[in-house]
Amino acid sequence: EAGVAQSPRYKIIEKRQSVAFWCNPISGHATLYWYQQILGQGPKLLIQFQNNGVVDDSQLPKDRFSAERLKGVDSTLKIQPAKLEDSAVYLCASSLGAGGPGEQFFGPGTRLTVL
Amino acid sequence: AQSVSQHNHHVILSEAASLELGCNYSYGGTVNLFWYVQYPGQHLQLLLKYFSGDPLVKGIKGFEAEFIKSKFSFNLRKPSVQWSDTAEYFCAVSEGGTGFQKLVFGTGTRLLVSP
């Protein structure tokens, strides 16, 4: 079974530039998550999709971050404009169920460096 | 809001030593509890989980964890560690129930096992 795919794996940009990350979840997984993991911290949920609808985006900085899930499958996370404090690993995860404590499967992450 | 505390940020052990990593959470209701592990260069993956039932949970690679509700704890244990257990370990919590639950992660514990 193929895992969660993410691209790019690494990205370096200057502050005020924009950047986009892509995620392809495990086939058949209804729920998709984007996490931000700053160095020395645990992952923090940014946004959660159920199919192509947003379930939770309470911790997404909506003035600069946006995300969409196309046709309930792939997802993109965008930052515009980027700030220095956005330097982090951005993790995508997916899970099978529509609710409940299902196991989340994580992708390799995208390491973003903002200079 | 929920929070998760992992007391040890770095642990260094020799092979065959016993391991216990602490995890405490702050939430008074029903919870789902997880330990995730990230081996060097690999994705986050599930080590074990507790939803209900027997509070002593056994996971992969000889790990186990005990849920002590009165102490709001879910400590991870392994009787004899191996060099291959070198990794970062994350405790995570979500609210129990059948709705959409957000995973809240601790800051992680880096374990180094010396041969």
PDB file of C-alpha atoms in Angstrom:
ATOM      1  CA  GLU A   1       0.000   0.000   0.000  1.00  0.00           C
ATOM      2  CA  ALA A   2       1.397   3.359  -1.008  1.00  0.00           C
ATOM      3  CA  GLY A   3       1.828   5.855   1.786  1.00  0.00           C
ATOM      4  CA  VAL A   4       1.084   9.544   2.031  1.00  0.00           C
ATOM      5  CA  ALA A   5       3.053  11.461  -0.596  1.00  0.00           C
ATOM      6  CA  GLN A   6       4.251  15.026  -0.172  1.00  0.00           C
ATOM      7  CA  SER A   7       6.198  17.403  -2.357  1.00  0.00           C
ATOM      8  CA  PRO A   8       8.505  19.153  -2.382  1.00  0.00           C
ATOM      9  CA  ARG A   9      10.626  17.621   0.358  1.00  0.00           C
ATOM     10  CA  TYR A  10      12.606  20.806   0.918  1.00  0.00           C
ATOM     11  CA  LYS A  11      11.960  24.446   0.104  1.00  0.00           C
ATOM     12  CA  ILE A  12      13.963  27.576   0.802  1.00  0.00           C
ATOM     13  CA  ILE A  13      12.354  30.958   0.208  1.00  0.00           C
ATOM     14  CA  GLU A  14      12.803  34.532   1.304  1.00  0.00           C
ATOM     15  CA  LYS A  15      10.351  36.253   3.593  1.00  0.00           C
ATOM     16  CA  ARG A  16       7.338  37.770   1.892  1.00  0.00           C
ATOM     17  CA  GLN A  17       7.507  35.183  -0.901  1.00  0.00           C
ATOM     18  CA  SER A  18       4.763  32.627  -1.405  1.00  0.00           C
ATOM     19  CA  VAL A  19       5.055  28.861  -1.311  1.00  0.00           C
ATOM     20  CA  ALA A  20       2.783  25.873  -1.867  1.00  0.00           C
ATOM     21  CA  PHE A  21       2.943  22.314  -0.655  1.00  0.00           C
ATOM     22  CA  TRP A  22       1.184  19.314  -2.130  1.00  0.00           C
ATOM     23  CA  CYS A  23      -0.142  16.171  -0.475  1.00  0.00           C
ATOM     24  CA  ASN A  24      -1.597  12.979  -1.881  1.00  0.00           C
ATOM     25  CA  PRO A  25      -3.185  10.867   0.865  1.00  0.00           C
ATOM     26  CA  ILE A  26      -3.525   7.114   1.003  1.00  0.00           C
ATOM     27  CA  SER A  27      -6.165   5.952  -1.457  1.00  0.00           C
ATOM     28  CA  GLY A  28      -9.594   5.761   0.118  1.00  0.00           C
ATOM     29  CA  HIS A  29      -8.738   7.878   3.159  1.00  0.00           C
ATOM     30  CA  ALA A  30     -11.524  10.338   3.774  1.00  0.00           C
ATOM     31  CA  THR A  31      -9.755  12.530   6.311  1.00  0.00           C
ATOM     32  CA  LEU A  32      -6.691  14.629   5.572  1.00  0.00           C
ATOM     33  CA  TYR A  33      -4.654  16.720   8.000  1.00  0.00           C
ATOM     34  CA  TRP A  34      -1.960  19.363   7.699  1.00  0.00           C
ATOM     35  CA  TYR A  35       0.385  19.828  10.648  1.00  0.00           C
ATOM     36  CA  GLN A  36       3.149  22.334  11.324  1.00  0.00           C
ATOM     37  CA  GLN A  37       6.141  21.072  13.285  1.00  0.00           C
ATOM     38  CA  ILE A  38       8.533  23.742  14.460  1.00  0.00           C
ATOM     39  CA  LEU A  39      11.989  22.572  15.545  1.00  0.00           C
ATOM     40  CA  GLY A  40      11.904  21.226  19.088  1.00  0.00           C
ATOM     41  CA  GLN A  41       8.112  21.007  19.214  1.00  0.00           C
ATOM     42  CA  GLY A  42       5.502  18.412  18.445  1.00  0.00           C
ATOM     43  CA  PRO A  43       3.283  18.625  15.365  1.00  0.00           C
ATOM     44  CA  LYS A  44       0.480  21.182  15.609  1.00  0.00           C
ATOM     45  CA  LEU A  45      -2.703  20.690  13.589  1.00  0.00           C
ATOM     46  CA  LEU A  46      -3.319  23.473  11.091  1.00  0.00           C
ATOM     47  CA  ILE A  47      -6.341  22.157   9.241  1.00  0.00           C
ATOM     48  CA  GLN A  48      -8.399  18.983   8.958  1.00  0.00           C
ATOM     49  CA  PHE A  49     -10.512  17.986   5.966  1.00  0.00           C
ATOM     50  CA  GLN A  50     -13.268  15.413   5.812  1.00  0.00           C
ATOM     51  CA  ASN A  51     -13.500  14.592   2.091  1.00  0.00           C
ATOM     52  CA  ASN A  52     -13.324  18.113   0.619  1.00  0.00           C
ATOM     53  CA  GLY A  53     -14.926  19.934   3.530  1.00  0.00           C
ATOM     54  CA  VAL A  54     -13.052  21.669   6.345  1.00  0.00           C
ATOM     55  CA  VAL A  55     -13.655  20.134   9.767  1.00  0.00           C
ATOM     56  CA  ASP A  56     -11.225  22.173  11.862  1.00  0.00           C
ATOM     57  CA  ASP A  57      -9.086  25.139  10.851  1.00  0.00           C
ATOM     58  CA  SER A  58      -9.026  26.880  14.215  1.00  0.00           C
ATOM     59  CA  GLN A  59      -5.220  27.024  14.337  1.00  0.00           C
ATOM     60  CA  LEU A  60      -4.658  28.034  10.725  1.00  0.00           C
ATOM     61  CA  PRO A  61      -3.321  31.613  10.408  1.00  0.00           C
ATOM     62  CA  LYS A  62      -5.887  32.542   7.822  1.00  0.00           C
ATOM     63  CA  ASP A  63      -4.348  35.897   6.984  1.00  0.00           C
ATOM     64  CA  ARG A  64      -1.472  34.121   5.277  1.00  0.00           C
ATOM     65  CA  PHE A  65      -2.218  30.395   5.126  1.00  0.00           C
ATOM     66  CA  SER A  66      -4.794  28.729   2.901  1.00  0.00           C
ATOM     67  CA  ALA A  67      -5.554  25.130   2.064  1.00  0.00           C
ATOM     68  CA  GLU A  68      -7.842  23.248  -0.224  1.00  0.00           C
ATOM     69  CA  ARG A  69      -8.608  19.656  -0.944  1.00  0.00           C
ATOM     70  CA  LEU A  70      -9.470  19.055  -4.549  1.00  0.00           C
ATOM     71  CA  LYS A  71     -12.261  16.562  -5.212  1.00  0.00           C
ATOM     72  CA  GLY A  72     -11.701  15.078  -1.768  1.00  0.00           C
ATOM     73  CA  VAL A  73      -8.319  13.614  -2.695  1.00  0.00           C
ATOM     74  CA  ASP A  74      -5.148  15.716  -3.115  1.00  0.00           C
ATOM     75  CA  SER A  75      -4.569  18.807  -1.038  1.00  0.00           C
ATOM     76  CA  THR A  76      -2.444  21.922  -1.261  1.00  0.00           C
ATOM     77  CA  LEU A  77      -1.322  24.195   1.543  1.00  0.00           C
ATOM     78  CA  LYS A  78      -0.207  27.707   0.620  1.00  0.00           C
ATOM     79  CA  ILE A  79       1.587  30.411   2.547  1.00  0.00           C
ATOM     80  CA  GLN A  80       1.456  33.952   1.210  1.00  0.00           C
ATOM     81  CA  PRO A  81       3.397  35.942   2.265  1.00  0.00           C
ATOM     82  CA  ALA A  82       5.825  33.839   4.274  1.00  0.00           C
ATOM     83  CA  LYS A  83       7.373  35.040   7.525  1.00  0.00           C
ATOM     84  CA  LEU A  84      10.547  33.928   9.239  1.00  0.00           C
ATOM     85  CA  GLU A  85       8.514  32.123  11.914  1.00  0.00           C
ATOM     86  CA  ASP A  86       6.941  29.898   9.265  1.00  0.00           C
ATOM     87  CA  SER A  87      10.190  27.931   9.045  1.00  0.00           C
ATOM     88  CA  ALA A  88       9.094  24.426  10.011  1.00  0.00           C
ATOM     89  CA  VAL A  89       8.317  20.964   8.702  1.00  0.00           C
ATOM     90  CA  TYR A  90       4.843  20.731   7.218  1.00  0.00           C
ATOM     91  CA  LEU A  91       3.360  17.289   7.640  1.00  0.00           C
ATOM     92  CA  CYS A  92       0.407  15.827   5.828  1.00  0.00           C
ATOM     93  CA  ALA A  93      -1.477  12.891   7.305  1.00  0.00           C
ATOM     94  CA  SER A  94      -4.552  10.916   6.358  1.00  0.00           C
ATOM     95  CA  SER A  95      -6.906   8.545   8.065  1.00  0.00           C
ATOM     96  CA  LEU A  96      -9.599   6.214   6.906  1.00  0.00           C
ATOM     97  CA  GLY A  97     -12.619   7.058   9.006  1.00  0.00           C
ATOM     98  CA  ALA A  98     -15.174   9.785   8.990  1.00  0.00           C
ATOM     99  CA  GLY A  99     -14.747  10.322  12.684  1.00  0.00           C
ATOM    100  CA  GLY A 100     -13.551   8.619  15.772  1.00  0.00           C
ATOM    101  CA  PRO A 101      -9.987   7.864  16.847  1.00  0.00           C
ATOM    102  CA  GLY A 102      -8.661   6.394  13.639  1.00  0.00           C
ATOM    103  CA  GLU A 103      -4.937   5.962  13.122  1.00  0.00           C
ATOM    104  CA  GLN A 104      -3.336   8.792  11.207  1.00  0.00           C
ATOM    105  CA  PHE A 105      -0.691   7.922   8.611  1.00  0.00           C
ATOM    106  CA  PHE A 106       1.954  10.577   8.070  1.00  0.00           C
ATOM    107  CA  GLY A 107       3.878  11.629   5.006  1.00  0.00           C
ATOM    108  CA  PRO A 108       7.599  12.493   4.980  1.00  0.00           C
ATOM    109  CA  GLY A 109       6.964  16.200   5.370  1.00  0.00           C
ATOM    110  CA  THR A 110       8.186  19.321   3.606  1.00  0.00           C
ATOM    111  CA  ARG A 111      10.968  21.212   5.347  1.00  0.00           C
ATOM    112  CA  LEU A 112      10.474  24.949   4.767  1.00  0.00           C
ATOM    113  CA  THR A 113      13.212  27.452   5.481  1.00  0.00           C
ATOM    114  CA  VAL A 114      12.292  31.136   5.298  1.00  0.00           C
ATOM    115  CA  LEU A 115      15.285  33.476   5.059  1.00  0.00           C
TER     116      LEU A 115
ATOM    117  CA  ALA B   1      -7.671  23.462  25.664  1.00  0.00           C
ATOM    118  CA  GLN B   2      -5.898  20.151  25.854  1.00  0.00           C
ATOM    119  CA  SER B   3      -2.177  19.993  26.431  1.00  0.00           C
ATOM    120  CA  VAL B   4       0.328  17.148  26.539  1.00  0.00           C
ATOM    121  CA  SER B   5       3.517  17.159  28.582  1.00  0.00           C
ATOM    122  CA  GLN B   6       6.481  14.939  27.950  1.00  0.00           C
ATOM    123  CA  HIS B   7       8.886  15.341  30.818  1.00  0.00           C
ATOM    124  CA  ASN B   8      12.085  14.131  29.246  1.00  0.00           C
ATOM    125  CA  HIS B   9      13.338  15.924  26.167  1.00  0.00           C
ATOM    126  CA  HIS B  10      16.462  13.804  25.767  1.00  0.00           C
ATOM    127  CA  VAL B  11      17.162  10.326  27.116  1.00  0.00           C
ATOM    128  CA  ILE B  12      20.379   8.382  26.684  1.00  0.00           C
ATOM    129  CA  LEU B  13      20.467   4.683  27.528  1.00  0.00           C
ATOM    130  CA  SER B  14      22.727   1.745  26.967  1.00  0.00           C
ATOM    131  CA  GLU B  15      21.440  -1.312  25.154  1.00  0.00           C
ATOM    132  CA  ALA B  16      19.447  -3.684  27.377  1.00  0.00           C
ATOM    133  CA  ALA B  17      18.512  -0.896  29.791  1.00  0.00           C
ATOM    134  CA  SER B  18      14.857  -0.423  30.642  1.00  0.00           C
ATOM    135  CA  LEU B  19      12.954   2.550  29.271  1.00  0.00           C
ATOM    136  CA  GLU B  20      10.113   4.621  30.631  1.00  0.00           C
ATOM    137  CA  LEU B  21       9.025   7.838  28.944  1.00  0.00           C
ATOM    138  CA  GLY B  22       6.540  10.014  30.761  1.00  0.00           C
ATOM    139  CA  CYS B  23       3.420  11.544  29.234  1.00  0.00           C
ATOM    140  CA  ASN B  24       0.764  13.566  31.037  1.00  0.00           C
ATOM    141  CA  TYR B  25      -2.228  15.258  29.508  1.00  0.00           C
ATOM    142  CA  SER B  26      -4.717  17.847  30.652  1.00  0.00           C
ATOM    143  CA  TYR B  27      -8.287  16.940  29.801  1.00  0.00           C
ATOM    144  CA  GLY B  28     -10.914  15.728  32.211  1.00  0.00           C
ATOM    145  CA  GLY B  29     -13.120  13.819  29.813  1.00  0.00           C
ATOM    146  CA  THR B  30     -12.747  10.626  27.821  1.00  0.00           C
ATOM    147  CA  VAL B  31      -9.536  10.520  25.825  1.00  0.00           C
ATOM    148  CA  ASN B  32      -7.828   8.534  23.120  1.00  0.00           C
ATOM    149  CA  LEU B  33      -4.101   8.164  23.654  1.00  0.00           C
ATOM    150  CA  PHE B  34      -1.297   7.489  21.222  1.00  0.00           C
ATOM    151  CA  TRP B  35       2.443   7.083  21.056  1.00  0.00           C
ATOM    152  CA  TYR B  36       4.075   7.856  17.716  1.00  0.00           C
ATOM    153  CA  VAL B  37       7.713   7.237  16.846  1.00  0.00           C
ATOM    154  CA  GLN B  38       9.958   8.831  14.253  1.00  0.00           C
ATOM    155  CA  TYR B  39      13.096   6.876  13.412  1.00  0.00           C
ATOM    156  CA  PRO B  40      15.951   8.841  11.831  1.00  0.00           C
ATOM    157  CA  GLY B  41      15.065   9.758   8.264  1.00  0.00           C
ATOM    158  CA  GLN B  42      11.636   8.150   8.438  1.00  0.00           C
ATOM    159  CA  HIS B  43       8.017   9.216   8.766  1.00  0.00           C
ATOM    160  CA  LEU B  44       6.082   9.487  11.983  1.00  0.00           C
ATOM    161  CA  GLN B  45       4.454   6.123  12.621  1.00  0.00           C
ATOM    162  CA  LEU B  46       2.077   4.761  15.219  1.00  0.00           C
ATOM    163  CA  LEU B  47       3.686   2.771  18.018  1.00  0.00           C
ATOM    164  CA  LEU B  48       0.550   2.012  20.034  1.00  0.00           C
ATOM    165  CA  LYS B  49      -2.840   3.437  20.956  1.00  0.00           C
ATOM    166  CA  TYR B  50      -5.447   3.298  23.696  1.00  0.00           C
ATOM    167  CA  PHE B  51      -9.137   3.893  23.098  1.00  0.00           C
ATOM    168  CA  SER B  52     -10.856   1.875  25.827  1.00  0.00           C
ATOM    169  CA  GLY B  53     -10.651  -1.388  27.736  1.00  0.00           C
ATOM    170  CA  ASP B  54      -7.468  -2.803  29.235  1.00  0.00           C
ATOM    171  CA  PRO B  55      -5.354   0.169  30.329  1.00  0.00           C
ATOM    172  CA  LEU B  56      -2.160  -1.753  29.587  1.00  0.00           C
ATOM    173  CA  VAL B  57      -1.602  -1.523  25.853  1.00  0.00           C
ATOM    174  CA  LYS B  58       0.976  -3.451  23.893  1.00  0.00           C
ATOM    175  CA  GLY B  59       2.420  -2.050  20.699  1.00  0.00           C
ATOM    176  CA  ILE B  60       4.990  -2.932  18.103  1.00  0.00           C
ATOM    177  CA  LYS B  61       8.616  -3.830  18.807  1.00  0.00           C
ATOM    178  CA  GLY B  62       8.038  -4.781  22.435  1.00  0.00           C
ATOM    179  CA  PHE B  63       6.724  -1.415  23.584  1.00  0.00           C
ATOM    180  CA  GLU B  64       3.837  -1.049  25.987  1.00  0.00           C
ATOM    181  CA  ALA B  65       2.057   1.820  27.683  1.00  0.00           C
ATOM    182  CA  GLU B  66      -0.188   2.081  30.702  1.00  0.00           C
ATOM    183  CA  PHE B  67      -3.118   4.479  30.953  1.00  0.00           C
ATOM    184  CA  ILE B  68      -3.595   5.682  34.534  1.00  0.00           C
ATOM    185  CA  LYS B  69      -6.717   7.801  34.499  1.00  0.00           C
ATOM    186  CA  SER B  70      -6.277   9.147  38.027  1.00  0.00           C
ATOM    187  CA  LYS B  71      -2.849  10.482  37.115  1.00  0.00           C
ATOM    188  CA  PHE B  72      -3.768  11.667  33.599  1.00  0.00           C
ATOM    189  CA  SER B  73      -0.768   9.676  32.418  1.00  0.00           C
ATOM    190  CA  PHE B  74       0.122   7.366  29.557  1.00  0.00           C
ATOM    191  CA  ASN B  75       3.741   6.368  30.068  1.00  0.00           C
ATOM    192  CA  LEU B  76       5.637   4.357  27.494  1.00  0.00           C
ATOM    193  CA  ARG B  77       7.804   1.438  28.593  1.00  0.00           C
ATOM    194  CA  LYS B  78      10.140  -1.152  27.172  1.00  0.00           C
ATOM    195  CA  PRO B  79      11.982  -3.633  29.389  1.00  0.00           C
ATOM    196  CA  SER B  80      15.142  -3.822  27.276  1.00  0.00           C
ATOM    197  CA  VAL B  81      15.998  -1.264  24.607  1.00  0.00           C
ATOM    198  CA  GLN B  82      18.007  -1.911  21.465  1.00  0.00           C
ATOM    199  CA  TRP B  83      20.208   0.360  19.411  1.00  0.00           C
ATOM    200  CA  SER B  84      17.471   0.364  16.751  1.00  0.00           C
ATOM    201  CA  ASP B  85      15.087   2.070  19.210  1.00  0.00           C
ATOM    202  CA  THR B  86      17.028   5.303  18.749  1.00  0.00           C
ATOM    203  CA  ALA B  87      14.299   7.698  17.611  1.00  0.00           C
ATOM    204  CA  GLU B  88      12.061  10.540  18.672  1.00  0.00           C
ATOM    205  CA  TYR B  89       8.905   9.551  20.538  1.00  0.00           C
ATOM    206  CA  PHE B  90       5.734  11.635  20.639  1.00  0.00           C
ATOM    207  CA  CYS B  91       2.763  11.223  22.916  1.00  0.00           C
ATOM    208  CA  ALA B  92      -0.560  12.464  21.504  1.00  0.00           C
ATOM    209  CA  VAL B  93      -4.094  12.818  22.823  1.00  0.00           C
ATOM    210  CA  SER B  94      -7.498  13.339  21.300  1.00  0.00           C
ATOM    211  CA  GLU B  95     -10.859  13.733  22.954  1.00  0.00           C
ATOM    212  CA  GLY B  96     -12.865  10.520  23.071  1.00  0.00           C
ATOM    213  CA  GLY B  97     -16.083  10.060  21.195  1.00  0.00           C
ATOM    214  CA  THR B  98     -17.174   9.566  17.637  1.00  0.00           C
ATOM    215  CA  GLY B  99     -16.877  13.103  16.362  1.00  0.00           C
ATOM    216  CA  PHE B 100     -13.866  14.629  14.642  1.00  0.00           C
ATOM    217  CA  GLN B 101     -11.072  14.773  17.142  1.00  0.00           C
ATOM    218  CA  LYS B 102      -7.957  16.834  16.862  1.00  0.00           C
ATOM    219  CA  LEU B 103      -4.694  15.165  17.847  1.00  0.00           C
ATOM    220  CA  VAL B 104      -2.644  17.216  20.288  1.00  0.00           C
ATOM    221  CA  PHE B 105       1.017  16.214  20.442  1.00  0.00           C
ATOM    222  CA  GLY B 106       3.617  16.583  23.144  1.00  0.00           C
ATOM    223  CA  THR B 107       6.991  18.123  22.410  1.00  0.00           C
ATOM    224  CA  GLY B 108       8.665  14.753  21.929  1.00  0.00           C
ATOM    225  CA  THR B 109      11.489  12.831  23.607  1.00  0.00           C
ATOM    226  CA  ARG B 110      14.684  12.056  21.735  1.00  0.00           C
ATOM    227  CA  LEU B 111      16.007   8.657  22.742  1.00  0.00           C
ATOM    228  CA  LEU B 112      19.577   7.680  22.001  1.00  0.00           C
ATOM    229  CA  VAL B 113      20.548   4.088  22.664  1.00  0.00           C
ATOM    230  CA  SER B 114      24.254   3.450  22.708  1.00  0.00           C
ATOM    231  CA  PRO B 115      25.497   0.000  21.702  1.00  0.00           C
TER     232      PRO B 115
END
